[in-house]
């Protein structure tokens, strides 16, 4: 077993137990973004779950400053972590204590890896739909703002739970989504 797989196993066990740690042991701690992503890549095997999609954390400079990272972080949305619309989401044990209204883009076709980046037009042509969604992030690090980006990447970019809403009407393609207002309400159980 590689150290990356051992790191993924440790983080998955913590995830399942609802426990945290201050930092990974030195011999298992990723030091770079590439090492963090390599450890994260072991999470599907460690968990026995499928990757259903991807999330992007820290997309704004404010978000990056908050968790002390140098740029956006990609994470995997794993089966078993997707909640049905309207599900009750307990806050107990969630160190991040936030629910993030999101816009989830569904791809209707694959975008295989290639040397040159895809253009925005190519990506949008691959999108089949838009859904309102809710991400409930969490971290396996007790003080996630001090964990550093390599460990946060290994920690699946703080991915935890995800809720996908119904498809939005197709008129979303004509809207400036960066200016679209979002309204979220919280119901206490």
PDB file of C-alpha atoms in Angstrom:
ATOM      1  CA  UNK A   1       0.000   0.000   0.000  1.00  0.00           C
ATOM      2  CA  UNK A   2       1.391   3.385  -0.941  1.00  0.00           C
ATOM      3  CA  UNK A   3       1.564   6.235   1.542  1.00  0.00           C
ATOM      4  CA  UNK A   4      -1.080   8.022  -0.557  1.00  0.00           C
ATOM      5  CA  UNK A   5      -3.446   5.083  -0.140  1.00  0.00           C
ATOM      6  CA  UNK A   6      -2.661   4.917   3.591  1.00  0.00           C
ATOM      7  CA  UNK A   7      -3.483   8.626   3.837  1.00  0.00           C
ATOM      8  CA  UNK A   8      -6.784   8.051   2.025  1.00  0.00           C
ATOM      9  CA  UNK A   9      -7.602   5.140   4.367  1.00  0.00           C
ATOM     10  CA  UNK A  10      -6.901   7.248   7.470  1.00  0.00           C
ATOM     11  CA  UNK A  11      -9.004  10.149   6.229  1.00  0.00           C
ATOM     12  CA  UNK A  12     -11.877   7.855   5.252  1.00  0.00           C
ATOM     13  CA  UNK A  13     -11.893   6.170   8.686  1.00  0.00           C
ATOM     14  CA  UNK A  14     -11.990   9.598  10.332  1.00  0.00           C
ATOM     15  CA  UNK A  15     -14.797  10.656   7.971  1.00  0.00           C
ATOM     16  CA  UNK A  16     -16.879   7.595   8.897  1.00  0.00           C
ATOM     17  CA  UNK A  17     -16.238   7.966  12.624  1.00  0.00           C
ATOM     18  CA  UNK A  18     -16.981  11.712  12.612  1.00  0.00           C
ATOM     19  CA  UNK A  19     -13.574  12.338  14.157  1.00  0.00           C
ATOM     20  CA  UNK A  20     -10.804  14.788  13.351  1.00  0.00           C
ATOM     21  CA  UNK A  21      -7.080  15.164  13.786  1.00  0.00           C
ATOM     22  CA  UNK A  22      -4.718  18.114  13.973  1.00  0.00           C
ATOM     23  CA  UNK A  23      -2.449  16.959  11.161  1.00  0.00           C
ATOM     24  CA  UNK A  24      -1.569  13.760   9.353  1.00  0.00           C
ATOM     25  CA  UNK A  25       1.499  11.850  10.564  1.00  0.00           C
ATOM     26  CA  UNK A  26       4.650  13.274   8.909  1.00  0.00           C
ATOM     27  CA  UNK A  27       5.302  10.171   6.779  1.00  0.00           C
ATOM     28  CA  UNK A  28       1.749  10.300   5.376  1.00  0.00           C
ATOM     29  CA  UNK A  29       1.319  14.055   5.083  1.00  0.00           C
ATOM     30  CA  UNK A  30       1.166  15.356   1.505  1.00  0.00           C
ATOM     31  CA  UNK A  31       3.500  18.294   0.940  1.00  0.00           C
ATOM     32  CA  UNK A  32       2.362  19.542  -2.474  1.00  0.00           C
ATOM     33  CA  UNK A  33      -0.891  19.971  -4.394  1.00  0.00           C
ATOM     34  CA  UNK A  34       0.060  16.959  -6.554  1.00  0.00           C
ATOM     35  CA  UNK A  35       0.599  14.772  -3.475  1.00  0.00           C
ATOM     36  CA  UNK A  36      -2.692  16.002  -1.984  1.00  0.00           C
ATOM     37  CA  UNK A  37      -4.567  15.095  -5.165  1.00  0.00           C
ATOM     38  CA  UNK A  38      -2.778  11.704  -5.265  1.00  0.00           C
ATOM     39  CA  UNK A  39      -4.025  10.913  -1.746  1.00  0.00           C
ATOM     40  CA  UNK A  40      -7.519  12.136  -2.634  1.00  0.00           C
ATOM     41  CA  UNK A  41      -7.526   9.811  -5.657  1.00  0.00           C
ATOM     42  CA  UNK A  42      -7.389   6.894  -3.206  1.00  0.00           C
ATOM     43  CA  UNK A  43     -10.670   7.851  -1.500  1.00  0.00           C
ATOM     44  CA  UNK A  44     -12.970   5.917  -3.887  1.00  0.00           C
ATOM     45  CA  UNK A  45     -11.002   2.728  -3.204  1.00  0.00           C
ATOM     46  CA  UNK A  46     -10.704   3.416   0.542  1.00  0.00           C
ATOM     47  CA  UNK A  47     -14.445   4.071   0.794  1.00  0.00           C
ATOM     48  CA  UNK A  48     -15.699   1.493  -1.692  1.00  0.00           C
ATOM     49  CA  UNK A  49     -17.797   4.262  -3.216  1.00  0.00           C
ATOM     50  CA  UNK A  50     -18.188   5.623  -6.725  1.00  0.00           C
ATOM     51  CA  UNK A  51     -17.363   9.134  -7.880  1.00  0.00           C
ATOM     52  CA  UNK A  52     -20.667  10.763  -8.893  1.00  0.00           C
ATOM     53  CA  UNK A  53     -19.293  14.196  -9.658  1.00  0.00           C
ATOM     54  CA  UNK A  54     -16.868  16.905  -8.689  1.00  0.00           C
ATOM     55  CA  UNK A  55     -16.968  19.999  -6.513  1.00  0.00           C
ATOM     56  CA  UNK A  56     -14.726  23.039  -6.528  1.00  0.00           C
ATOM     57  CA  UNK A  57     -13.842  24.669  -3.204  1.00  0.00           C
ATOM     58  CA  UNK A  58     -12.369  28.105  -2.597  1.00  0.00           C
ATOM     59  CA  UNK A  59     -13.367  29.619  -5.931  1.00  0.00           C
ATOM     60  CA  UNK A  60     -13.107  33.194  -4.622  1.00  0.00           C
ATOM     61  CA  UNK A  61     -10.118  35.008  -3.188  1.00  0.00           C
ATOM     62  CA  UNK A  62     -12.073  35.448   0.072  1.00  0.00           C
ATOM     63  CA  UNK A  63     -12.654  31.692   0.275  1.00  0.00           C
ATOM     64  CA  UNK A  64      -9.003  31.007  -0.474  1.00  0.00           C
ATOM     65  CA  UNK A  65      -7.881  33.423   2.234  1.00  0.00           C
ATOM     66  CA  UNK A  66     -10.330  31.893   4.729  1.00  0.00           C
ATOM     67  CA  UNK A  67      -8.816  28.412   4.422  1.00  0.00           C
ATOM     68  CA  UNK A  68      -5.292  29.615   3.562  1.00  0.00           C
ATOM     69  CA  UNK A  69      -4.903  28.107   0.096  1.00  0.00           C
ATOM     70  CA  UNK A  70      -3.400  29.482  -3.106  1.00  0.00           C
ATOM     71  CA  UNK A  71      -6.281  28.675  -5.453  1.00  0.00           C
ATOM     72  CA  UNK A  72      -9.410  26.604  -6.057  1.00  0.00           C
ATOM     73  CA  UNK A  73      -9.443  22.975  -4.866  1.00  0.00           C
ATOM     74  CA  UNK A  74     -11.264  20.150  -6.671  1.00  0.00           C
ATOM     75  CA  UNK A  75     -12.887  17.322  -4.712  1.00  0.00           C
ATOM     76  CA  UNK A  76     -14.885  14.214  -5.503  1.00  0.00           C
ATOM     77  CA  UNK A  77     -18.596  13.805  -4.744  1.00  0.00           C
ATOM     78  CA  UNK A  78     -18.865  10.192  -3.600  1.00  0.00           C
ATOM     79  CA  UNK A  79     -21.889   7.928  -3.652  1.00  0.00           C
ATOM     80  CA  UNK A  80     -23.445   7.641  -0.229  1.00  0.00           C
ATOM     81  CA  UNK A  81     -22.794  11.323   0.442  1.00  0.00           C
ATOM     82  CA  UNK A  82     -25.584  12.632  -1.784  1.00  0.00           C
ATOM     83  CA  UNK A  83     -28.755  13.437   0.130  1.00  0.00           C
ATOM     84  CA  UNK A  84     -32.272  13.575  -1.315  1.00  0.00           C
ATOM     85  CA  UNK A  85     -33.874  17.020  -1.674  1.00  0.00           C
ATOM     86  CA  UNK A  86     -35.473  18.067   1.605  1.00  0.00           C
ATOM     87  CA  UNK A  87     -33.330  15.763   3.745  1.00  0.00           C
ATOM     88  CA  UNK A  88     -32.634  16.756   7.331  1.00  0.00           C
ATOM     89  CA  UNK A  89     -28.944  17.581   7.700  1.00  0.00           C
ATOM     90  CA  UNK A  90     -27.723  17.473  11.292  1.00  0.00           C
ATOM     91  CA  UNK A  91     -25.023  20.024  12.114  1.00  0.00           C
ATOM     92  CA  UNK A  92     -23.581  17.954  14.963  1.00  0.00           C
ATOM     93  CA  UNK A  93     -19.956  17.064  14.284  1.00  0.00           C
ATOM     94  CA  UNK A  94     -19.588  19.443  11.356  1.00  0.00           C
ATOM     95  CA  UNK A  95     -16.584  21.654  12.069  1.00  0.00           C
ATOM     96  CA  UNK A  96     -17.273  23.961   9.147  1.00  0.00           C
ATOM     97  CA  UNK A  97     -20.896  24.609  10.182  1.00  0.00           C
ATOM     98  CA  UNK A  98     -21.998  25.940   6.809  1.00  0.00           C
ATOM     99  CA  UNK A  99     -24.338  24.993   3.999  1.00  0.00           C
ATOM    100  CA  UNK A 100     -23.425  26.474   0.641  1.00  0.00           C
ATOM    101  CA  UNK A 101     -26.087  27.115  -2.016  1.00  0.00           C
ATOM    102  CA  UNK A 102     -24.503  26.132  -5.312  1.00  0.00           C
ATOM    103  CA  UNK A 103     -25.238  25.781  -9.004  1.00  0.00           C
ATOM    104  CA  UNK A 104     -24.417  22.273 -10.231  1.00  0.00           C
ATOM    105  CA  UNK A 105     -23.702  21.774 -13.909  1.00  0.00           C
ATOM    106  CA  UNK A 106     -24.503  18.355 -15.368  1.00  0.00           C
ATOM    107  CA  UNK A 107     -22.299  17.219 -18.212  1.00  0.00           C
ATOM    108  CA  UNK A 108     -24.016  15.499 -21.103  1.00  0.00           C
ATOM    109  CA  UNK A 109     -20.730  14.347 -22.607  1.00  0.00           C
ATOM    110  CA  UNK A 110     -17.245  13.599 -21.344  1.00  0.00           C
ATOM    111  CA  UNK A 111     -14.410  16.074 -21.643  1.00  0.00           C
ATOM    112  CA  UNK A 112     -11.380  13.770 -21.851  1.00  0.00           C
ATOM    113  CA  UNK A 113      -7.996  14.958 -20.627  1.00  0.00           C
ATOM    114  CA  UNK A 114      -5.978  16.775 -23.263  1.00  0.00           C
ATOM    115  CA  UNK A 115      -2.879  18.956 -23.466  1.00  0.00           C
ATOM    116  CA  UNK A 116      -4.632  22.279 -24.096  1.00  0.00           C
ATOM    117  CA  UNK A 117      -7.336  23.583 -21.756  1.00  0.00           C
ATOM    118  CA  UNK A 118     -10.951  23.475 -22.910  1.00  0.00           C
ATOM    119  CA  UNK A 119     -12.482  26.804 -23.827  1.00  0.00           C
ATOM    120  CA  UNK A 120     -15.514  28.096 -21.984  1.00  0.00           C
ATOM    121  CA  UNK A 121     -17.579  27.546 -25.151  1.00  0.00           C
ATOM    122  CA  UNK A 122     -16.458  23.903 -25.377  1.00  0.00           C
ATOM    123  CA  UNK A 123     -17.303  23.277 -21.744  1.00  0.00           C
ATOM    124  CA  UNK A 124     -20.697  24.971 -22.006  1.00  0.00           C
ATOM    125  CA  UNK A 125     -21.497  22.906 -25.120  1.00  0.00           C
ATOM    126  CA  UNK A 126     -20.886  19.768 -23.020  1.00  0.00           C
ATOM    127  CA  UNK A 127     -23.243  20.931 -20.236  1.00  0.00           C
ATOM    128  CA  UNK A 128     -26.651  19.290 -20.456  1.00  0.00           C
ATOM    129  CA  UNK A 129     -28.313  21.037 -17.537  1.00  0.00           C
ATOM    130  CA  UNK A 130     -28.129  23.156 -14.419  1.00  0.00           C
ATOM    131  CA  UNK A 131     -29.477  22.232 -10.983  1.00  0.00           C
ATOM    132  CA  UNK A 132     -29.735  24.243  -7.802  1.00  0.00           C
ATOM    133  CA  UNK A 133     -27.763  22.365  -5.187  1.00  0.00           C
ATOM    134  CA  UNK A 134     -26.543  22.522  -1.648  1.00  0.00           C
ATOM    135  CA  UNK A 135     -23.113  21.527  -0.426  1.00  0.00           C
ATOM    136  CA  UNK A 136     -22.504  20.786   3.236  1.00  0.00           C
ATOM    137  CA  UNK A 137     -18.694  20.781   3.494  1.00  0.00           C
ATOM    138  CA  UNK A 138     -16.719  19.418   6.409  1.00  0.00           C
ATOM    139  CA  UNK A 139     -13.120  18.632   7.195  1.00  0.00           C
ATOM    140  CA  UNK A 140     -11.354  15.821   8.939  1.00  0.00           C
ATOM    141  CA  UNK A 141      -8.923  18.400  10.341  1.00  0.00           C
ATOM    142  CA  UNK A 142      -9.787  19.964  13.694  1.00  0.00           C
ATOM    143  CA  UNK A 143      -8.604  23.397  12.540  1.00  0.00           C
ATOM    144  CA  UNK A 144      -9.194  23.229   8.801  1.00  0.00           C
ATOM    145  CA  UNK A 145      -8.044  26.821   8.304  1.00  0.00           C
ATOM    146  CA  UNK A 146      -4.535  25.761   9.375  1.00  0.00           C
ATOM    147  CA  UNK A 147      -4.284  22.366   7.651  1.00  0.00           C
ATOM    148  CA  UNK A 148      -2.757  23.744   4.446  1.00  0.00           C
ATOM    149  CA  UNK A 149      -3.834  23.093   0.894  1.00  0.00           C
ATOM    150  CA  UNK A 150      -2.032  19.759   0.400  1.00  0.00           C
ATOM    151  CA  UNK A 151      -3.790  18.220   3.413  1.00  0.00           C
ATOM    152  CA  UNK A 152      -7.127  19.822   2.467  1.00  0.00           C
ATOM    153  CA  UNK A 153      -6.799  18.321  -1.014  1.00  0.00           C
ATOM    154  CA  UNK A 154      -6.143  14.890   0.515  1.00  0.00           C
ATOM    155  CA  UNK A 155      -9.229  15.576   2.663  1.00  0.00           C
ATOM    156  CA  UNK A 156     -11.276  15.706  -0.556  1.00  0.00           C
ATOM    157  CA  UNK A 157     -11.281  19.513  -0.645  1.00  0.00           C
ATOM    158  CA  UNK A 158     -13.629  19.437   2.373  1.00  0.00           C
ATOM    159  CA  UNK A 159     -16.305  17.539   0.421  1.00  0.00           C
ATOM    160  CA  UNK A 160     -18.829  15.967   2.754  1.00  0.00           C
ATOM    161  CA  UNK A 161     -22.509  15.965   1.805  1.00  0.00           C
ATOM    162  CA  UNK A 162     -24.309  17.194  -1.278  1.00  0.00           C
ATOM    163  CA  UNK A 163     -27.947  17.715  -2.258  1.00  0.00           C
ATOM    164  CA  UNK A 164     -29.021  18.098  -5.893  1.00  0.00           C
ATOM    165  CA  UNK A 165     -32.235  19.950  -6.698  1.00  0.00           C
ATOM    166  CA  UNK A 166     -34.486  19.636  -9.758  1.00  0.00           C
ATOM    167  CA  UNK A 167     -33.273  20.812 -13.176  1.00  0.00           C
ATOM    168  CA  UNK A 168     -33.493  24.544 -13.813  1.00  0.00           C
ATOM    169  CA  UNK A 169     -35.457  25.781 -16.849  1.00  0.00           C
ATOM    170  CA  UNK A 170     -33.279  26.106 -19.951  1.00  0.00           C
ATOM    171  CA  UNK A 171     -33.436  29.906 -19.814  1.00  0.00           C
ATOM    172  CA  UNK A 172     -30.455  29.751 -17.433  1.00  0.00           C
ATOM    173  CA  UNK A 173     -28.232  29.655 -20.516  1.00  0.00           C
ATOM    174  CA  UNK A 174     -29.228  33.254 -21.324  1.00  0.00           C
ATOM    175  CA  UNK A 175     -28.613  34.557 -17.780  1.00  0.00           C
ATOM    176  CA  UNK A 176     -25.522  35.990 -16.113  1.00  0.00           C
ATOM    177  CA  UNK A 177     -25.393  33.401 -13.341  1.00  0.00           C
ATOM    178  CA  UNK A 178     -22.768  35.378 -11.426  1.00  0.00           C
ATOM    179  CA  UNK A 179     -25.488  37.976 -10.800  1.00  0.00           C
ATOM    180  CA  UNK A 180     -28.330  35.526 -10.113  1.00  0.00           C
ATOM    181  CA  UNK A 181     -29.770  36.027  -6.615  1.00  0.00           C
ATOM    182  CA  UNK A 182     -29.948  33.020  -4.295  1.00  0.00           C
ATOM    183  CA  UNK A 183     -32.385  32.634  -1.443  1.00  0.00           C
ATOM    184  CA  UNK A 184     -31.932  29.887   1.119  1.00  0.00           C
ATOM    185  CA  UNK A 185     -34.067  29.215   4.166  1.00  0.00           C
ATOM    186  CA  UNK A 186     -33.267  27.077   7.174  1.00  0.00           C
ATOM    187  CA  UNK A 187     -35.912  25.062   8.970  1.00  0.00           C
ATOM    188  CA  UNK A 188     -35.087  23.856  12.449  1.00  0.00           C
ATOM    189  CA  UNK A 189     -36.286  20.356  13.177  1.00  0.00           C
TER     190      UNK A 189
END
